[in-house]
Structures are given as structure tokens and as C-alpha cells.
Amino acid sequence: MIDLAPDTRIYVAGHRGLVGRALMRKLEREGFTDLSTRTSQDLDLRDQEQVGSFFERERPEVVILAAARVGGILANDTFPAQFIYDNLMIAANVIHASYEHGVRKLLNLGSSCIYPKFASQPLRENALLTGPLEPTNRAYAVAKIAAIELCDSYRRQYGCDFISAMPTNLYGPHDNFNLETSHVLAALIRKFYEARVDGRPEVVVWGSGTPRREFLHVDDLADACLFLLANFSEPGPINVGSGKDISIQELAVLIKEVVGYQGRIVFDASKPDGTPRKLMDISRLSTAGWQASTDLREGLVSTLDWYRRAWKPPDTALSPPATARQAADRSDRATH
Ligand code: GFB
């Protein structure tokens, strides 16, 4: 296993996203003193030459690949080309440069959507590539599966210690609260809060409310990432989750309660449900000795508090892109 001395140079790709910021909080709290970061304005990870020169200069010993174009079900369904292109390029460039510059350990972050839409639940890692993917996020999922295959191929051919963690649906401070591109939990926090403040009679929840989702607080994921860096060195994905799922309808009622909203919940069946269920089998990780510690209600309370205190509306909402370039710039290239 890898020894993570406090002065290890760790490059956190995507340090300003939901996951990246949680990783930076965790690494700083654990006393790591040599953290390397670049914004997407300073380093476009889709550009192989820029990435190569960055690794040449920076020479990180450990890399955590948390940079990605991410979004909820509508963003994935609306911008598949950006989702597959950006995430393929980011993964290929960062993983190849890590090999070329002798990175000792790389942790690649994927997503639970890599598993087949109708795979038996809870989702085991060996379900990968055993059936068709959920259409709304197939582009993103294929890019994330390719990243796992890259890590495993560089391990097989070059002996690289590159590992891949597959988190379930994440939430927490610095999430994306844009109502058209975000994931469900952030979207519902904002919808119920704004409805309460504005005295609106109802909140619209997308789909039927019947799909089930597992949610993991992003600080728990950051804790799992350090655990995996120090203790895990095998090919293939390893699931990271809370081990509990909830229906979208139950989630809406829970967020309604936490926010203190008194109005009605209505369901908009014109919006896609996506995968019926995505509960991860986390037995490999729990056997290895890790488990999540943030209860969903407690996580909702702290995330609502952050949203009220610190969130600022980003730029324009989702609308048909005039050009691919504008789409690429506008849709959230939020990093994980
Ligand atoms: O979180 P979400 O956008 O993505 O949607 P997925 C989860 C479920 O919540 C879907 C419902 O059934 C949505 O229809 N939902 C209800 C809402 N109201 C809302 C709302 O206001 N906003 C949103 N966004 N959903 C994502 C993948 O799938 O999971 C990503 O698209 C990634 O690629 C992520 O893998 C982890 O959980 O369905």
C-alpha cells in the first residue's frame, strides 16, 4: 500500500467542484502541505499538450481525478456530446500524463451510472458491462467506463497503481443548484426553500417520484478517497455509498420537512425518471473497513444551511445552445 506522508505532492484535478472542494477540506484537515491545483481557466484538461506540460513542471506524486463535466438527468440528456467528449479527453489526458510522469498513485472518480439500467440491486461491481445503460446518461457513463478501462489497462501493461472509485449520488456544500443542470437533491433544496420564502402554493418534482436513489454526503466521499488511496490497489471499480436508498417522493417529503415548507408537492410526469434504482453494493468497501458517517437528514440540514448562507446564483439558465462552443461554455462544466 502507499504511504501518504504529509509532504506528498498531491494534484487534485477539479478542486473547485463539489467533490474537489470536499477533498481539499479533508486533505488540509489531515495536514497535507503540498497540494497542487489549477482552475479550468488556467489548465484545460481536454488539451493534451497543456496537461503534459503541467505534469512536466508540477511532477505530482499522487493524482485525484475529480475533474469532470457533470450534471443531473436533464443536463446529461441535453448535452450528450459535451458530456462524452469532455470526460473522455479529461480522463485520457490526465491518466496518460500520470503514467508518463511516474505518478505513484492515481484515484479516478466515476459514478454509479456506469452500471446497467436494470442490473440487479444492490449494484455489484461485477455488473459492469453486463447490460444496456440508462439512455439519459449513456454518454457520460461510457466516458466514465472508458476511464476505468484506461486505469486498468495502464495497470496491466505498465504496472501503474491507478484505482477507480464509483460514488453514488452525491450532495453537500458547493453543489450545483442550477435548477436545470443540477442533481435532484440540490434542486429540491432550492425549490422548497424558494417556495417557502416566496409563499408559493406548490413545488414541482420531476418524474413519477417512484425512482429510488442512494445519497452520500461529499465529505464522506472525501474520507473514503483517502482511505482508498492508502488501502486499495486493485483493478476494476469499487463502489462508495451509504448503503441506504430512498424514493424521490420520500426525499421530497423529507426536504419539505427540513425546509419547513407547508405547500403541496406535485409531480411532472413529462420529465424523465431515468434509472429506476441505483443502490450500490458497498460490501467490498465495508469489508475493507470503511463506512459512511453522515445521516441523510443531518446532511440535508447542513446542506440547506450552506445553501442559505453561501450559495450565489451562477450565470444563465439552460436554453437551446446557439453554438457548440456556447453550449460547452454555458452548461455547467462543474467539476465533480
Ligand atoms: O439526480 P438526477 O438528476 O440524476 O435525478 P440521476 C434523479 C431522479 O430525481 C430522477 C428526479 O428520477 C429525476 O426525475 N427529480 C425529481 C429531479 N425532481 C428533480 C429535479 O428538480 N431535478 C433533478 N435533476 N431531478 C444522474 C446521472 O442520474 O446521476 C449523472 O444523470 C450522474 O450522470 C448522477 O451519474 C450520479 O440520479 O437520475
Short mmCIF file of N, CA and C in Angstrom, two decimals, residues 34-210:
data_model
loop_
_atom_site.label_atom_id
_atom_site.label_comp_id
_atom_site.label_asym_id
_atom_site.label_seq_id
_atom_site.Cartn_x
_atom_site.Cartn_y
_atom_site.Cartn_z
N ASP A 34 1.39 19.91 0.55
CA ASP A 34 1.83 20.18 -0.84
C ASP A 34 0.72 19.77 -1.80
N LEU A 35 -0.34 20.58 -1.82
CA LEU A 35 -1.50 20.28 -2.69
C LEU A 35 -1.40 21.13 -3.95
N SER A 36 -1.51 20.47 -5.08
CA SER A 36 -1.37 21.15 -6.36
C SER A 36 -2.75 21.25 -7.01
N THR A 37 -3.09 22.49 -7.47
CA THR A 37 -4.40 22.67 -8.12
C THR A 37 -4.27 23.63 -9.30
N ARG A 38 -5.19 23.55 -10.24
CA ARG A 38 -5.28 24.53 -11.33
C ARG A 38 -6.76 24.70 -11.68
N THR A 39 -7.17 25.92 -11.96
CA THR A 39 -8.57 26.12 -12.41
C THR A 39 -8.67 25.71 -13.88
N SER A 40 -9.90 25.49 -14.34
CA SER A 40 -10.08 25.08 -15.74
C SER A 40 -9.73 26.24 -16.68
N GLN A 41 -9.73 27.47 -16.15
CA GLN A 41 -9.28 28.59 -16.99
C GLN A 41 -7.75 28.51 -17.18
N ASP A 42 -7.04 28.09 -16.12
CA ASP A 42 -5.56 28.05 -16.22
C ASP A 42 -5.07 26.77 -16.87
N LEU A 43 -5.88 25.70 -16.78
CA LEU A 43 -5.42 24.43 -17.36
C LEU A 43 -6.64 23.69 -17.92
N ASP A 44 -6.72 23.64 -19.26
CA ASP A 44 -7.85 22.94 -19.90
C ASP A 44 -7.47 21.47 -20.01
N LEU A 45 -8.04 20.65 -19.16
CA LEU A 45 -7.63 19.23 -19.11
C LEU A 45 -8.02 18.48 -20.37
N ARG A 46 -8.77 19.12 -21.26
CA ARG A 46 -9.11 18.46 -22.52
C ARG A 46 -7.98 18.62 -23.53
N ASP A 47 -6.98 19.44 -23.18
CA ASP A 47 -5.89 19.75 -24.11
C ASP A 47 -4.65 18.95 -23.71
N GLN A 48 -4.29 17.96 -24.53
CA GLN A 48 -3.22 17.01 -24.15
C GLN A 48 -1.89 17.73 -23.92
N GLU A 49 -1.58 18.71 -24.76
CA GLU A 49 -0.29 19.40 -24.63
C GLU A 49 -0.21 20.17 -23.32
N GLN A 50 -1.31 20.91 -23.01
CA GLN A 50 -1.32 21.68 -21.76
C GLN A 50 -1.14 20.74 -20.56
N VAL A 51 -1.81 19.59 -20.62
CA VAL A 51 -1.75 18.65 -19.48
C VAL A 51 -0.33 18.09 -19.35
N GLY A 52 0.28 17.74 -20.49
CA GLY A 52 1.65 17.21 -20.45
C GLY A 52 2.62 18.21 -19.85
N SER A 53 2.52 19.49 -20.28
CA SER A 53 3.48 20.48 -19.75
C SER A 53 3.21 20.72 -18.27
N PHE A 54 1.95 20.70 -17.86
CA PHE A 54 1.64 20.87 -16.43
C PHE A 54 2.30 19.75 -15.62
N PHE A 55 2.15 18.50 -16.05
CA PHE A 55 2.75 17.39 -15.30
C PHE A 55 4.27 17.48 -15.32
N GLU A 56 4.84 17.96 -16.44
CA GLU A 56 6.29 18.11 -16.58
C GLU A 56 6.81 19.07 -15.50
N ARG A 57 6.07 20.17 -15.35
CA ARG A 57 6.51 21.21 -14.39
C ARG A 57 6.18 20.78 -12.95
N GLU A 58 4.97 20.29 -12.75
CA GLU A 58 4.43 20.11 -11.39
C GLU A 58 4.91 18.80 -10.75
N ARG A 59 5.05 17.74 -11.55
CA ARG A 59 5.50 16.42 -11.09
C ARG A 59 4.79 15.94 -9.82
N PRO A 60 3.49 15.81 -9.81
CA PRO A 60 2.76 15.30 -8.64
C PRO A 60 3.13 13.83 -8.38
N GLU A 61 3.10 13.45 -7.11
CA GLU A 61 3.33 12.02 -6.77
C GLU A 61 2.01 11.25 -6.78
N VAL A 62 0.94 11.96 -6.37
CA VAL A 62 -0.39 11.34 -6.29
C VAL A 62 -1.36 12.25 -7.05
N VAL A 63 -2.31 11.65 -7.77
CA VAL A 63 -3.31 12.42 -8.50
C VAL A 63 -4.71 11.93 -8.11
N ILE A 64 -5.59 12.85 -7.81
CA ILE A 64 -7.01 12.50 -7.61
C ILE A 64 -7.79 13.16 -8.75
N LEU A 65 -8.37 12.32 -9.61
CA LEU A 65 -9.07 12.83 -10.79
C LEU A 65 -10.55 13.03 -10.46
N ALA A 66 -10.83 14.29 -10.01
CA ALA A 66 -12.20 14.65 -9.64
C ALA A 66 -12.73 15.72 -10.58
N ALA A 67 -12.02 15.94 -11.69
CA ALA A 67 -12.47 16.94 -12.67
C ALA A 67 -13.35 16.22 -13.68
N ALA A 68 -14.52 16.77 -13.95
CA ALA A 68 -15.40 16.17 -14.96
C ALA A 68 -16.47 17.18 -15.32
N ARG A 69 -17.10 16.93 -16.48
CA ARG A 69 -18.31 17.67 -16.78
C ARG A 69 -19.44 16.84 -16.16
N VAL A 70 -20.12 17.33 -15.19
CA VAL A 70 -21.18 16.55 -14.51
C VAL A 70 -22.49 17.32 -14.55
N GLY A 71 -23.58 16.59 -14.31
CA GLY A 71 -24.88 17.25 -14.26
C GLY A 71 -25.95 16.23 -13.96
N GLY A 72 -27.16 16.72 -13.76
CA GLY A 72 -28.29 15.83 -13.48
C GLY A 72 -28.84 15.24 -14.76
N ILE A 73 -30.01 14.62 -14.58
CA ILE A 73 -30.61 13.84 -15.66
C ILE A 73 -30.91 14.72 -16.87
N LEU A 74 -31.38 15.96 -16.68
CA LEU A 74 -31.75 16.81 -17.83
C LEU A 74 -30.50 17.28 -18.57
N ALA A 75 -29.46 17.68 -17.82
CA ALA A 75 -28.22 18.15 -18.46
C ALA A 75 -27.58 17.02 -19.27
N ASN A 76 -27.57 15.82 -18.69
CA ASN A 76 -27.00 14.68 -19.41
C ASN A 76 -27.78 14.38 -20.68
N ASP A 77 -29.08 14.52 -20.60
CA ASP A 77 -29.95 14.19 -21.73
C ASP A 77 -29.86 15.26 -22.82
N THR A 78 -29.50 16.49 -22.41
CA THR A 78 -29.49 17.64 -23.33
C THR A 78 -28.14 17.84 -24.00
N PHE A 79 -27.06 17.50 -23.29
CA PHE A 79 -25.72 17.79 -23.83
C PHE A 79 -24.84 16.53 -23.92
N PRO A 80 -25.30 15.43 -24.53
CA PRO A 80 -24.51 14.19 -24.51
C PRO A 80 -23.13 14.35 -25.16
N ALA A 81 -23.05 15.17 -26.22
CA ALA A 81 -21.76 15.29 -26.92
C ALA A 81 -20.73 15.95 -26.00
N GLN A 82 -21.12 17.03 -25.30
CA GLN A 82 -20.16 17.64 -24.40
C GLN A 82 -19.79 16.68 -23.26
N PHE A 83 -20.79 15.95 -22.77
CA PHE A 83 -20.52 15.07 -21.64
C PHE A 83 -19.52 13.97 -22.04
N ILE A 84 -19.71 13.38 -23.23
CA ILE A 84 -18.79 12.28 -23.58
C ILE A 84 -17.43 12.82 -24.01
N TYR A 85 -17.42 13.91 -24.80
CA TYR A 85 -16.14 14.43 -25.29
C TYR A 85 -15.28 14.94 -24.13
N ASP A 86 -15.82 15.84 -23.34
CA ASP A 86 -15.01 16.43 -22.26
C ASP A 86 -14.50 15.37 -21.29
N ASN A 87 -15.37 14.45 -20.92
CA ASN A 87 -14.95 13.47 -19.89
C ASN A 87 -13.97 12.44 -20.45
N LEU A 88 -14.12 12.09 -21.74
CA LEU A 88 -13.13 11.19 -22.35
C LEU A 88 -11.77 11.88 -22.42
N MET A 89 -11.75 13.15 -22.89
CA MET A 89 -10.48 13.86 -23.06
C MET A 89 -9.81 14.07 -21.71
N ILE A 90 -10.57 14.49 -20.71
CA ILE A 90 -10.00 14.73 -19.38
C ILE A 90 -9.36 13.44 -18.85
N ALA A 91 -10.10 12.35 -18.95
CA ALA A 91 -9.58 11.08 -18.41
C ALA A 91 -8.34 10.63 -19.18
N ALA A 92 -8.42 10.65 -20.50
CA ALA A 92 -7.29 10.15 -21.30
C ALA A 92 -6.04 10.99 -21.03
N ASN A 93 -6.20 12.31 -20.99
CA ASN A 93 -5.03 13.17 -20.81
C ASN A 93 -4.42 13.03 -19.41
N VAL A 94 -5.24 13.03 -18.40
CA VAL A 94 -4.71 13.00 -17.02
C VAL A 94 -4.12 11.62 -16.70
N ILE A 95 -4.79 10.58 -17.14
CA ILE A 95 -4.30 9.22 -16.84
C ILE A 95 -3.01 8.95 -17.63
N HIS A 96 -2.96 9.37 -18.90
CA HIS A 96 -1.74 9.13 -19.69
C HIS A 96 -0.57 9.95 -19.14
N ALA A 97 -0.82 11.20 -18.83
CA ALA A 97 0.26 12.05 -18.28
C ALA A 97 0.74 11.51 -16.93
N SER A 98 -0.18 10.96 -16.15
CA SER A 98 0.22 10.37 -14.85
C SER A 98 1.17 9.19 -15.08
N TYR A 99 0.89 8.41 -16.10
CA TYR A 99 1.80 7.29 -16.44
C TYR A 99 3.14 7.83 -16.93
N GLU A 100 3.08 8.79 -17.84
CA GLU A 100 4.33 9.30 -18.44
C GLU A 100 5.23 9.96 -17.40
N HIS A 101 4.64 10.53 -16.35
CA HIS A 101 5.45 11.26 -15.36
C HIS A 101 5.56 10.51 -14.04
N GLY A 102 5.32 9.22 -14.10
CA GLY A 102 5.63 8.37 -12.95
C GLY A 102 4.83 8.64 -11.69
N VAL A 103 3.56 9.04 -11.86
CA VAL A 103 2.72 9.25 -10.66
C VAL A 103 2.61 7.93 -9.90
N ARG A 104 2.82 7.99 -8.57
CA ARG A 104 2.83 6.74 -7.78
C ARG A 104 1.43 6.16 -7.63
N LYS A 105 0.42 7.04 -7.52
CA LYS A 105 -0.96 6.55 -7.29
C LYS A 105 -1.93 7.54 -7.89
N LEU A 106 -2.92 7.02 -8.62
CA LEU A 106 -3.98 7.88 -9.17
C LEU A 106 -5.32 7.30 -8.75
N LEU A 107 -6.19 8.17 -8.26
CA LEU A 107 -7.56 7.77 -7.92
C LEU A 107 -8.51 8.43 -8.90
N ASN A 108 -9.18 7.59 -9.69
CA ASN A 108 -10.10 8.06 -10.73
C ASN A 108 -11.52 7.97 -10.18
N LEU A 109 -12.28 9.07 -10.25
CA LEU A 109 -13.64 9.08 -9.71
C LEU A 109 -14.67 8.94 -10.83
N GLY A 110 -15.54 7.95 -10.69
CA GLY A 110 -16.58 7.72 -11.71
C GLY A 110 -17.94 8.00 -11.11
N SER A 111 -18.89 7.14 -11.43
CA SER A 111 -20.26 7.38 -10.97
C SER A 111 -21.07 6.09 -11.04
N SER A 112 -22.12 6.04 -10.25
CA SER A 112 -22.96 4.83 -10.19
C SER A 112 -23.71 4.62 -11.51
N CYS A 113 -23.72 5.63 -12.38
CA CYS A 113 -24.49 5.46 -13.63
C CYS A 113 -23.75 4.58 -14.64
N ILE A 114 -22.55 4.09 -14.26
CA ILE A 114 -21.82 3.20 -15.18
C ILE A 114 -22.48 1.82 -15.26
N TYR A 115 -23.37 1.52 -14.30
CA TYR A 115 -23.95 0.18 -14.25
C TYR A 115 -25.21 0.09 -15.13
N PRO A 116 -25.53 -1.10 -15.61
CA PRO A 116 -26.71 -1.25 -16.48
C PRO A 116 -28.00 -0.81 -15.81
N LYS A 117 -28.92 -0.24 -16.65
CA LYS A 117 -30.16 0.32 -16.12
C LYS A 117 -30.93 -0.69 -15.26
N PHE A 118 -30.94 -1.93 -15.69
CA PHE A 118 -31.78 -2.92 -14.99
C PHE A 118 -30.93 -3.97 -14.26
N ALA A 119 -29.70 -3.60 -13.94
CA ALA A 119 -28.86 -4.56 -13.20
C ALA A 119 -29.51 -4.87 -11.86
N SER A 120 -29.28 -6.11 -11.37
CA SER A 120 -29.92 -6.47 -10.09
C SER A 120 -29.33 -5.57 -8.98
N GLN A 121 -30.19 -5.31 -8.03
CA GLN A 121 -29.83 -4.38 -6.94
C GLN A 121 -29.61 -5.20 -5.66
N PRO A 122 -28.74 -4.80 -4.74
CA PRO A 122 -27.85 -3.66 -4.94
C PRO A 122 -26.78 -3.94 -6.00
N LEU A 123 -26.30 -2.87 -6.62
CA LEU A 123 -25.39 -2.96 -7.76
C LEU A 123 -24.01 -3.46 -7.31
N ARG A 124 -23.59 -4.61 -7.84
CA ARG A 124 -22.24 -5.11 -7.52
C ARG A 124 -21.28 -4.66 -8.61
N GLU A 125 -20.02 -4.52 -8.28
CA GLU A 125 -19.02 -4.03 -9.24
C GLU A 125 -18.96 -4.94 -10.48
N ASN A 126 -19.23 -6.23 -10.30
CA ASN A 126 -19.11 -7.12 -11.47
C ASN A 126 -20.33 -7.04 -12.39
N ALA A 127 -21.27 -6.14 -12.09
CA ALA A 127 -22.41 -5.92 -13.02
C ALA A 127 -21.99 -5.06 -14.21
N LEU A 128 -20.80 -4.44 -14.09
CA LEU A 128 -20.34 -3.53 -15.15
C LEU A 128 -20.33 -4.23 -16.52
N LEU A 129 -20.88 -3.55 -17.51
CA LEU A 129 -20.89 -4.03 -18.90
C LEU A 129 -21.69 -5.32 -19.09
N THR A 130 -22.68 -5.54 -18.22
CA THR A 130 -23.48 -6.77 -18.38
C THR A 130 -24.85 -6.47 -18.98
N GLY A 131 -25.09 -5.20 -19.36
CA GLY A 131 -26.40 -4.88 -19.92
C GLY A 131 -26.48 -3.44 -20.40
N PRO A 132 -27.59 -3.07 -21.06
CA PRO A 132 -27.70 -1.71 -21.61
C PRO A 132 -27.76 -0.65 -20.51
N LEU A 133 -27.19 0.50 -20.87
CA LEU A 133 -27.13 1.62 -19.92
C LEU A 133 -28.42 2.44 -19.96
N GLU A 134 -28.61 3.29 -18.94
CA GLU A 134 -29.75 4.24 -18.93
C GLU A 134 -29.51 5.26 -20.05
N PRO A 135 -30.44 5.41 -21.01
CA PRO A 135 -30.21 6.30 -22.17
C PRO A 135 -29.91 7.75 -21.80
N THR A 136 -30.56 8.28 -20.75
CA THR A 136 -30.37 9.72 -20.47
C THR A 136 -28.92 10.05 -20.12
N ASN A 137 -28.16 9.09 -19.57
CA ASN A 137 -26.78 9.45 -19.24
C ASN A 137 -25.76 8.46 -19.79
N ARG A 138 -26.13 7.82 -20.91
CA ARG A 138 -25.24 6.82 -21.52
C ARG A 138 -23.92 7.46 -21.95
N ALA A 139 -23.96 8.67 -22.50
CA ALA A 139 -22.73 9.32 -22.99
C ALA A 139 -21.74 9.49 -21.84
N TYR A 140 -22.23 10.03 -20.74
CA TYR A 140 -21.38 10.24 -19.55
C TYR A 140 -20.88 8.90 -19.01
N ALA A 141 -21.78 7.95 -18.95
CA ALA A 141 -21.43 6.63 -18.40
C ALA A 141 -20.33 5.96 -19.23
N VAL A 142 -20.44 6.04 -20.56
CA VAL A 142 -19.42 5.42 -21.42
C VAL A 142 -18.06 6.08 -21.19
N ALA A 143 -18.05 7.40 -21.02
CA ALA A 143 -16.79 8.11 -20.75
C ALA A 143 -16.21 7.65 -19.41
N LYS A 144 -17.06 7.44 -18.43
CA LYS A 144 -16.59 7.01 -17.11
C LYS A 144 -16.12 5.55 -17.14
N ILE A 145 -16.79 4.74 -17.95
CA ILE A 145 -16.35 3.34 -18.10
C ILE A 145 -15.00 3.31 -18.81
N ALA A 146 -14.83 4.19 -19.81
CA ALA A 146 -13.54 4.25 -20.53
C ALA A 146 -12.42 4.65 -19.56
N ALA A 147 -12.71 5.52 -18.62
CA ALA A 147 -11.69 5.95 -17.65
C ALA A 147 -11.27 4.77 -16.77
N ILE A 148 -12.21 3.94 -16.41
CA ILE A 148 -11.88 2.74 -15.61
C ILE A 148 -10.99 1.81 -16.45
N GLU A 149 -11.37 1.65 -17.71
CA GLU A 149 -10.62 0.76 -18.62
C GLU A 149 -9.21 1.31 -18.84
N LEU A 150 -9.08 2.63 -18.92
CA LEU A 150 -7.75 3.24 -19.05
C LEU A 150 -6.91 2.88 -17.83
N CYS A 151 -7.45 3.10 -16.64
CA CYS A 151 -6.70 2.81 -15.41
C CYS A 151 -6.28 1.34 -15.36
N ASP A 152 -7.22 0.45 -15.68
CA ASP A 152 -6.91 -0.99 -15.61
C ASP A 152 -5.89 -1.40 -16.68
N SER A 153 -5.97 -0.78 -17.87
CA SER A 153 -5.02 -1.13 -18.95
C SER A 153 -3.62 -0.64 -18.60
N TYR A 154 -3.51 0.56 -18.01
CA TYR A 154 -2.18 1.08 -17.62
C TYR A 154 -1.63 0.27 -16.46
N ARG A 155 -2.52 -0.29 -15.64
CA ARG A 155 -2.05 -1.16 -14.55
C ARG A 155 -1.49 -2.45 -15.16
N ARG A 156 -2.25 -3.00 -16.10
CA ARG A 156 -1.86 -4.30 -16.70
C ARG A 156 -0.57 -4.19 -17.49
N GLN A 157 -0.49 -3.15 -18.33
CA GLN A 157 0.65 -3.05 -19.28
C GLN A 157 1.87 -2.41 -18.65
N TYR A 158 1.62 -1.36 -17.79
CA TYR A 158 2.78 -0.61 -17.26
C TYR A 158 2.95 -0.76 -15.74
N GLY A 159 2.01 -1.49 -15.11
CA GLY A 159 2.16 -1.65 -13.65
C GLY A 159 1.78 -0.41 -12.87
N CYS A 160 0.97 0.47 -13.47
CA CYS A 160 0.57 1.72 -12.77
C CYS A 160 -0.43 1.39 -11.65
N ASP A 161 -0.24 2.05 -10.50
CA ASP A 161 -1.18 1.86 -9.39
C ASP A 161 -2.30 2.89 -9.51
N PHE A 162 -3.19 2.65 -10.47
CA PHE A 162 -4.32 3.57 -10.76
C PHE A 162 -5.60 2.85 -10.37
N ILE A 163 -6.38 3.48 -9.47
CA ILE A 163 -7.61 2.83 -8.98
C ILE A 163 -8.84 3.68 -9.32
N SER A 164 -10.02 3.04 -9.32
CA SER A 164 -11.26 3.73 -9.72
C SER A 164 -12.35 3.54 -8.68
N ALA A 165 -12.84 4.67 -8.13
CA ALA A 165 -13.93 4.63 -7.15
C ALA A 165 -15.22 5.12 -7.81
N MET A 166 -16.33 4.42 -7.52
CA MET A 166 -17.62 4.77 -8.13
C MET A 166 -18.56 5.26 -7.03
N PRO A 167 -18.62 6.59 -6.81
CA PRO A 167 -19.54 7.09 -5.79
C PRO A 167 -20.98 7.04 -6.27
N THR A 168 -21.90 6.92 -5.33
CA THR A 168 -23.34 7.02 -5.60
C THR A 168 -23.68 8.50 -5.75
N ASN A 169 -24.97 8.85 -5.80
CA ASN A 169 -25.36 10.25 -5.96
C ASN A 169 -24.86 11.06 -4.78
N LEU A 170 -24.20 12.17 -5.06
CA LEU A 170 -23.53 12.98 -4.04
C LEU A 170 -24.28 14.28 -3.78
N TYR A 171 -24.04 14.84 -2.61
CA TYR A 171 -24.61 16.16 -2.28
C TYR A 171 -23.75 16.81 -1.22
N GLY A 172 -23.98 18.08 -0.97
CA GLY A 172 -23.25 18.79 0.09
C GLY A 172 -22.94 20.23 -0.32
N PRO A 173 -22.10 20.91 0.47
CA PRO A 173 -21.78 22.31 0.18
C PRO A 173 -21.09 22.43 -1.17
N HIS A 174 -21.29 23.57 -1.85
CA HIS A 174 -20.72 23.86 -3.17
C HIS A 174 -21.29 22.95 -4.25
N ASP A 175 -22.50 22.37 -4.01
CA ASP A 175 -23.15 21.61 -5.07
C ASP A 175 -23.63 22.61 -6.13
N ASN A 176 -24.09 22.06 -7.26
CA ASN A 176 -24.64 22.88 -8.33
C ASN A 176 -26.14 23.01 -8.06
N PHE A 177 -26.62 24.24 -7.82
CA PHE A 177 -28.05 24.43 -7.51
C PHE A 177 -28.81 25.02 -8.69
N ASN A 178 -28.19 25.02 -9.87
CA ASN A 178 -28.89 25.50 -11.05
C ASN A 178 -30.03 24.52 -11.36
N LEU A 179 -31.27 25.01 -11.42
CA LEU A 179 -32.42 24.10 -11.44
C LEU A 179 -32.48 23.22 -12.68
N GLU A 180 -31.78 23.61 -13.78
CA GLU A 180 -31.91 22.78 -14.99
C GLU A 180 -30.74 21.82 -15.14
N THR A 181 -29.61 22.11 -14.52
CA THR A 181 -28.44 21.23 -14.74
C THR A 181 -28.05 20.45 -13.50
N SER A 182 -28.72 20.69 -12.38
CA SER A 182 -28.26 20.08 -11.12
C SER A 182 -28.82 18.67 -10.94
N HIS A 183 -28.37 18.02 -9.86
CA HIS A 183 -28.94 16.74 -9.47
C HIS A 183 -30.15 16.99 -8.58
N VAL A 184 -30.87 15.92 -8.30
CA VAL A 184 -32.18 16.08 -7.65
C VAL A 184 -32.11 16.70 -6.26
N LEU A 185 -31.16 16.26 -5.42
CA LEU A 185 -31.20 16.74 -4.04
C LEU A 185 -30.97 18.24 -3.95
N ALA A 186 -29.99 18.74 -4.69
CA ALA A 186 -29.73 20.20 -4.68
C ALA A 186 -30.93 20.94 -5.26
N ALA A 187 -31.49 20.41 -6.34
CA ALA A 187 -32.63 21.06 -6.99
C ALA A 187 -33.80 21.17 -6.02
N LEU A 188 -34.07 20.11 -5.28
CA LEU A 188 -35.25 20.15 -4.38
C LEU A 188 -35.01 21.05 -3.18
N ILE A 189 -33.78 21.10 -2.69
CA ILE A 189 -33.48 22.05 -1.60
C ILE A 189 -33.82 23.46 -2.07
N ARG A 190 -33.34 23.81 -3.27
CA ARG A 190 -33.59 25.17 -3.76
C ARG A 190 -35.08 25.40 -4.02
N LYS A 191 -35.75 24.43 -4.64
CA LYS A 191 -37.18 24.59 -4.98
C LYS A 191 -38.02 24.78 -3.72
N PHE A 192 -37.79 23.93 -2.71
CA PHE A 192 -38.63 24.04 -1.50
C PHE A 192 -38.30 25.31 -0.72
N TYR A 193 -37.01 25.66 -0.69
CA TYR A 193 -36.63 26.88 0.05
C TYR A 193 -37.22 28.12 -0.60
N GLU A 194 -37.07 28.23 -1.92
CA GLU A 194 -37.60 29.41 -2.62
C GLU A 194 -39.12 29.45 -2.54
N ALA A 195 -39.76 28.27 -2.56
CA ALA A 195 -41.24 28.23 -2.48
C ALA A 195 -41.68 28.71 -1.10
N ARG A 196 -40.91 28.36 -0.07
CA ARG A 196 -41.29 28.81 1.27
C ARG A 196 -41.09 30.32 1.38
N VAL A 197 -39.94 30.81 0.91
CA VAL A 197 -39.65 32.25 1.02
C VAL A 197 -40.67 33.06 0.21
N ASP A 198 -41.01 32.56 -0.99
CA ASP A 198 -41.91 33.32 -1.87
C ASP A 198 -43.39 33.00 -1.63
N GLY A 199 -43.65 32.08 -0.69
CA GLY A 199 -45.04 31.73 -0.38
C GLY A 199 -45.76 31.05 -1.54
N ARG A 200 -45.03 30.25 -2.31
CA ARG A 200 -45.65 29.58 -3.47
C ARG A 200 -46.50 28.39 -3.00
N PRO A 201 -47.64 28.12 -3.68
CA PRO A 201 -48.58 27.08 -3.19
C PRO A 201 -48.09 25.66 -3.43
N GLU A 202 -47.17 25.48 -4.43
CA GLU A 202 -46.75 24.09 -4.71
C GLU A 202 -45.31 24.04 -5.22
N VAL A 203 -44.73 22.87 -5.08
CA VAL A 203 -43.38 22.61 -5.61
C VAL A 203 -43.49 21.47 -6.62
N VAL A 204 -42.90 21.69 -7.81
CA VAL A 204 -42.95 20.65 -8.85
C VAL A 204 -41.72 19.76 -8.75
N VAL A 205 -41.99 18.46 -8.62
CA VAL A 205 -40.91 17.45 -8.59
C VAL A 205 -40.96 16.70 -9.91
N TRP A 206 -39.81 16.49 -10.55
CA TRP A 206 -39.80 15.85 -11.87
C TRP A 206 -40.11 14.37 -11.77
N GLY A 207 -40.72 13.84 -12.84
CA GLY A 207 -40.94 12.40 -12.95
C GLY A 207 -42.10 11.93 -12.08
N SER A 208 -42.08 10.61 -11.79
CA SER A 208 -43.19 9.99 -11.05
C SER A 208 -42.97 10.00 -9.55
N GLY A 209 -41.73 10.22 -9.12
CA GLY A 209 -41.41 10.14 -7.68
C GLY A 209 -41.07 8.73 -7.24
N THR A 210 -41.25 7.74 -8.15
CA THR A 210 -41.02 6.35 -7.73
C THR A 210 -39.56 5.90 -7.82
#
